[in-house]
Short mmCIF file of C-alpha atoms in Angstrom, two decimals:
data_model
loop_
_atom_site.label_atom_id
_atom_site.label_comp_id
_atom_site.label_asym_id
_atom_site.label_seq_id
_atom_site.Cartn_x
_atom_site.Cartn_y
_atom_site.Cartn_z
CA MET A 48 106.65 86.42 111.92
CA ARG A 49 108.33 87.28 108.62
CA PRO A 50 112.09 86.69 108.73
CA THR A 51 114.50 89.57 108.81
CA ILE A 52 116.50 89.59 105.61
CA ALA A 53 119.89 90.84 104.57
CA PRO A 54 120.29 91.34 100.81
CA LEU A 55 123.24 89.85 98.95
CA LEU A 56 122.98 91.63 95.60
CA LEU A 57 123.89 89.08 92.96
CA ALA A 58 125.48 91.39 90.43
CA GLY A 59 125.39 94.60 92.38
CA TRP A 60 128.87 95.44 93.51
CA LEU A 61 128.41 98.37 95.87
CA CYS A 62 130.81 101.19 95.33
CA ALA A 63 132.74 101.48 98.58
CA CYS A 64 134.44 104.57 97.26
CA GLY A 65 131.18 106.50 96.92
CA GLN A 66 128.42 107.05 94.40
CA GLY A 67 130.14 110.09 92.89
CA VAL A 68 133.09 107.97 91.85
CA ALA A 69 130.74 105.35 90.43
CA LEU A 70 128.99 108.00 88.38
CA ASP A 71 132.32 109.38 87.21
CA ALA A 72 133.16 105.96 85.77
CA LEU A 73 130.26 106.32 83.30
CA PRO A 74 130.93 108.14 80.02
CA SER A 75 129.32 111.58 79.77
CA ALA A 76 126.85 112.22 76.98
CA GLY A 77 126.94 115.95 77.52
CA ARG A 78 124.96 118.53 79.46
CA ALA A 79 121.46 119.94 79.01
CA ARG A 80 118.92 122.11 80.76
CA VAL A 81 115.61 120.78 82.07
CA ALA A 82 112.40 122.47 80.92
CA ALA A 83 109.98 120.36 82.96
CA ALA A 84 109.29 117.04 84.63
CA VAL A 85 106.78 115.08 82.52
CA ALA A 86 106.52 112.21 85.00
CA GLY A 87 108.45 110.94 87.98
CA ASP A 88 111.06 109.37 85.68
CA LEU A 89 110.75 111.47 82.52
CA LEU A 90 112.09 114.92 81.71
CA MET A 91 111.55 117.38 78.87
CA LEU A 92 114.76 119.25 78.05
CA THR A 93 114.84 122.79 76.71
CA ASP A 94 115.84 121.54 73.25
CA GLY A 95 112.72 119.36 73.07
CA THR A 96 114.46 116.06 73.90
CA GLN A 97 112.59 113.64 76.16
CA LEU A 98 114.94 112.12 78.70
CA ARG A 99 114.05 108.90 80.55
CA LEU A 100 115.92 108.33 83.81
CA ALA A 101 117.87 105.06 83.57
CA GLY A 102 117.43 102.21 86.02
CA VAL A 103 114.31 103.46 87.81
CA GLU A 104 110.55 103.51 87.31
CA ALA A 105 108.06 105.95 88.80
CA PRO A 106 104.35 105.21 89.29
CA HIS A 107 102.42 105.56 86.04
CA ALA A 108 99.75 108.14 85.18
CA ASP A 109 96.98 108.09 87.82
CA ALA A 110 98.56 105.37 89.97
CA PRO A 111 99.09 106.10 93.67
CA TYR A 112 102.05 108.47 94.27
CA ALA A 113 102.45 109.37 90.58
CA ALA A 114 101.86 113.09 91.19
CA GLU A 115 104.20 113.13 94.19
CA ALA A 116 106.95 111.41 92.22
CA LYS A 117 106.68 113.93 89.40
CA ALA A 118 106.83 116.80 91.92
CA ALA A 119 109.89 115.26 93.58
CA LEU A 120 111.72 115.14 90.25
CA ALA A 121 110.71 118.68 89.39
CA ARG A 122 112.05 119.98 92.71
CA LEU A 123 115.43 118.40 92.01
CA VAL A 124 116.06 119.50 88.41
CA GLN A 125 113.44 121.79 86.84
CA GLY A 126 115.16 124.76 85.22
CA ARG A 127 118.59 123.42 86.12
CA GLU A 128 121.54 122.11 84.16
CA ILE A 129 122.12 118.37 84.27
CA GLU A 130 124.77 115.99 82.98
CA LEU A 131 123.79 112.83 81.13
CA LEU A 132 125.85 109.71 81.90
CA GLN A 133 125.59 106.55 79.79
CA GLY A 134 125.51 103.16 81.49
CA GLY A 135 124.04 101.17 78.65
CA ALA A 136 121.57 101.72 75.81
CA ALA A 137 121.36 105.38 74.81
CA ALA A 138 117.61 105.26 74.02
CA ASP A 139 114.57 103.29 75.17
CA PRO A 140 112.24 101.35 72.83
CA TYR A 141 110.15 104.54 72.37
CA GLY A 142 113.12 106.53 71.10
CA ARG A 143 113.53 108.62 74.25
CA THR A 144 117.03 109.42 75.41
CA LEU A 145 118.09 107.20 78.33
CA ALA A 146 120.72 108.17 80.87
CA GLN A 147 121.78 108.34 84.47
CA VAL A 148 121.43 111.96 85.53
CA ARG A 149 123.53 114.25 87.70
CA GLU A 150 122.43 117.79 88.63
CA THR A 151 125.49 119.86 87.69
CA ALA A 152 125.63 122.51 90.39
CA ALA A 153 125.28 120.22 93.41
CA ARG A 154 126.69 117.16 91.62
CA ARG A 155 123.68 115.27 92.94
CA TRP A 156 122.84 111.87 91.49
CA ILE A 157 119.14 112.21 90.62
CA GLU A 158 118.19 108.51 90.41
CA GLY A 159 119.82 107.91 93.78
CA GLU A 160 118.02 110.85 95.40
CA LEU A 161 114.65 109.78 94.04
CA LEU A 162 115.22 106.26 95.37
CA ARG A 163 116.17 107.68 98.78
CA GLN A 164 112.90 109.60 98.86
CA GLY A 165 110.85 106.55 97.86
CA ALA A 166 109.67 108.34 94.71
CA VAL A 167 110.72 105.56 92.31
CA ARG A 168 111.64 101.86 92.31
CA VAL A 169 114.62 100.16 90.69
CA ARG A 170 113.92 98.76 87.22
CA THR A 171 116.94 97.71 85.20
CA TYR A 172 117.08 96.07 81.75
CA ALA A 173 119.56 93.68 80.17
CA ASP A 174 120.94 96.52 78.02
CA ASN A 175 120.93 99.15 80.76
CA ARG A 176 121.86 98.15 84.32
CA ALA A 177 124.74 100.32 85.47
CA LEU A 178 124.81 101.19 89.21
CA ALA A 179 122.20 98.53 89.94
CA GLY A 180 123.78 97.56 93.27
CA ALA A 181 123.88 101.13 94.56
CA MET A 182 120.30 101.73 93.38
CA LEU A 183 119.01 98.58 95.06
CA LEU A 184 120.66 99.61 98.32
CA GLU A 185 119.01 103.05 98.21
CA GLU A 186 115.64 101.46 97.45
CA ALA A 187 116.03 99.02 100.33
CA ARG A 188 116.64 101.85 102.80
CA ALA A 189 113.57 103.76 101.63
CA ARG A 190 111.44 100.64 101.72
CA ALA A 191 112.53 99.78 105.25
CA ALA A 192 111.67 103.32 106.37
CA GLY A 193 108.32 103.31 104.56
CA ARG A 194 109.18 106.45 102.65
CA GLY A 195 107.23 107.73 99.66
CA LEU A 196 105.51 105.11 97.52
CA TRP A 197 106.56 102.39 99.98
CA ALA A 198 103.84 103.63 102.34
CA HIS A 199 101.24 102.53 99.74
CA ALA A 200 99.94 98.94 99.70
CA ALA A 201 100.01 99.01 95.85
CA TYR A 202 103.83 98.89 95.89
CA ARG A 203 104.57 96.50 98.72
CA VAL A 204 106.76 93.51 98.10
CA ARG A 205 104.46 90.61 97.17
CA LEU A 206 104.53 86.98 98.23
CA PRO A 207 104.42 84.38 95.44
CA GLN A 208 100.93 83.23 96.36
CA GLU A 209 99.63 86.81 96.07
CA VAL A 210 100.60 87.22 92.41
CA GLY A 211 97.98 86.30 89.82
CA PRO A 212 97.92 86.01 85.99
CA ALA A 213 96.04 89.34 85.76
CA ASP A 214 98.87 91.26 87.43
CA ARG A 215 100.78 93.63 85.16
CA GLY A 216 103.59 96.13 85.38
CA LEU A 217 106.65 96.19 87.61
CA THR A 218 106.19 93.70 90.42
CA VAL A 219 108.61 92.85 93.25
CA VAL A 220 108.17 89.37 94.70
CA GLU A 221 109.89 87.65 97.61
CA GLY A 222 109.81 83.91 98.31
CA HIS A 223 111.66 80.63 98.61
CA VAL A 224 112.76 78.85 95.46
CA GLY A 225 111.51 75.29 95.84
CA ARG A 226 113.11 73.90 92.71
CA VAL A 227 114.70 74.93 89.42
CA VAL A 228 113.18 73.20 86.39
CA ARG A 229 114.61 73.15 82.88
CA ASP A 230 111.94 73.77 80.21
CA GLY A 231 113.51 73.78 76.76
CA GLY A 232 115.78 76.80 76.54
CA ARG A 233 114.62 78.23 79.85
CA LEU A 234 115.09 77.59 83.54
CA ARG A 235 111.99 78.07 85.66
CA LEU A 236 112.18 78.99 89.33
CA GLU A 237 109.23 77.49 91.15
CA PHE A 238 108.40 78.83 94.59
CA THR A 239 107.60 76.84 97.70
CA GLU A 240 104.81 79.24 98.61
CA ALA A 241 103.02 78.77 95.25
CA PRO A 242 104.16 75.49 93.62
CA ASP A 243 101.56 75.65 90.85
CA GLY A 244 101.24 79.43 90.68
CA PHE A 245 103.76 82.24 90.33
CA ALA A 246 107.12 81.33 88.77
CA ALA A 247 110.13 83.12 87.30
CA GLU A 248 111.76 82.11 84.02
CA ILE A 249 115.35 82.65 82.95
CA PRO A 250 116.27 82.40 79.24
CA ARG A 251 119.37 80.51 78.13
CA GLN A 252 121.22 83.68 77.11
CA ALA A 253 121.14 84.94 80.73
CA TRP A 254 122.56 81.81 82.41
CA ASP A 255 126.21 82.68 81.81
CA ASP A 256 125.80 86.26 83.05
CA MET A 257 124.22 84.95 86.24
CA ALA A 258 126.95 82.39 86.76
CA VAL A 259 129.62 85.09 86.33
CA ALA A 260 127.72 87.22 88.87
CA GLY A 261 128.15 84.36 91.36
CA ALA A 262 124.64 83.01 91.22
CA ALA A 263 124.10 80.25 88.70
CA PRO A 264 120.30 79.70 88.52
CA VAL A 265 120.59 76.04 89.52
CA GLY A 266 122.15 77.21 92.79
CA LEU A 267 119.07 79.17 93.77
CA ALA A 268 117.07 76.11 94.81
CA GLY A 269 116.30 76.35 98.52
CA ARG A 270 117.14 80.07 98.63
CA LEU A 271 115.04 83.00 99.75
CA VAL A 272 115.10 85.51 96.88
CA ARG A 273 113.58 88.78 95.83
CA VAL A 274 112.85 89.09 92.10
CA ARG A 275 111.48 91.99 90.08
CA GLY A 276 110.15 92.65 86.60
CA ALA A 277 106.94 92.64 84.58
CA VAL A 278 104.53 89.77 85.19
CA ARG A 279 102.89 88.09 82.17
CA SER A 280 100.48 85.23 81.90
CA SER A 281 101.61 81.93 80.36
CA ARG A 282 99.02 79.15 80.15
CA GLY A 283 97.13 80.81 82.94
CA ARG A 284 100.17 81.02 85.20
CA PRO A 285 101.80 84.32 86.30
CA ILE A 286 105.40 84.39 85.06
CA LEU A 287 108.14 86.92 85.74
CA TRP A 288 110.87 87.07 83.06
CA LEU A 289 114.43 87.37 84.37
CA ASP A 290 116.97 88.13 81.64
CA HIS A 291 119.79 89.71 83.71
CA PRO A 292 121.19 89.00 87.18
CA GLU A 293 120.37 92.40 88.67
CA GLN A 294 116.70 91.36 88.74
CA ILE A 295 117.46 88.84 91.49
CA GLU A 296 118.48 89.54 95.07
CA ARG A 297 119.49 86.55 97.17
CA LEU A 298 118.35 87.03 100.76
CA ALA A 299 119.59 85.50 103.99
CA ASP A 300 117.15 84.19 106.58
CA ARG A 301 117.68 85.14 110.19
CA ALA A 302 115.82 83.75 113.15
CA ALA A 303 113.08 86.19 114.19
CA LYS A 304 113.51 87.55 117.68
#
């Protein structure tokens, strides 16, 4: 039987004073009105600006639950005024505006609500990771309840031995770190369940951030962890690149009852 797990979010301090206060700590980039939902994580504003929701990712195009995620976002904000809050980079690599979003009238945090519904998954980046702890907590609750996309096998948390070099896109993997190997300027987490298969690599520039977050990579050996990011193939081996601590959740084993 799979162990019950309790997440210890490495860099995700959870705001005990409430999500509204956490959002208020982010600088406002102004207000706008929503014309339409383009996808489950992308809005078109009435001034023609494309706005990408920060910290989350919805299913792409014709993937399972993509239409439902888009509809969920539209129900929350279409035709309404929103406030844009900056927690990192102001634009994504495609030039789209990037922000945490709050619906003005109800003061509802949109990323948090989508995560609660299971319409999106958490996906942070090194230059945009505000509210990661709160987002991971909302995702965990939806996943445990099997809400939204979590009811689809395509989005289930994978075991290391189930990940192959052909896998692409956001992947969430859970397993035991067997050892941490230094390979030039990177540290590689090798997993007990797939010693010659799936691995996660951490570049040198991320080591200090992880240590400050209370989880130096070398201390992950022997730990049960959940990691997330895009899988790529390196010399025929599936590799997940970890460049900021919010991509790692350290999990605690409990005896199954």
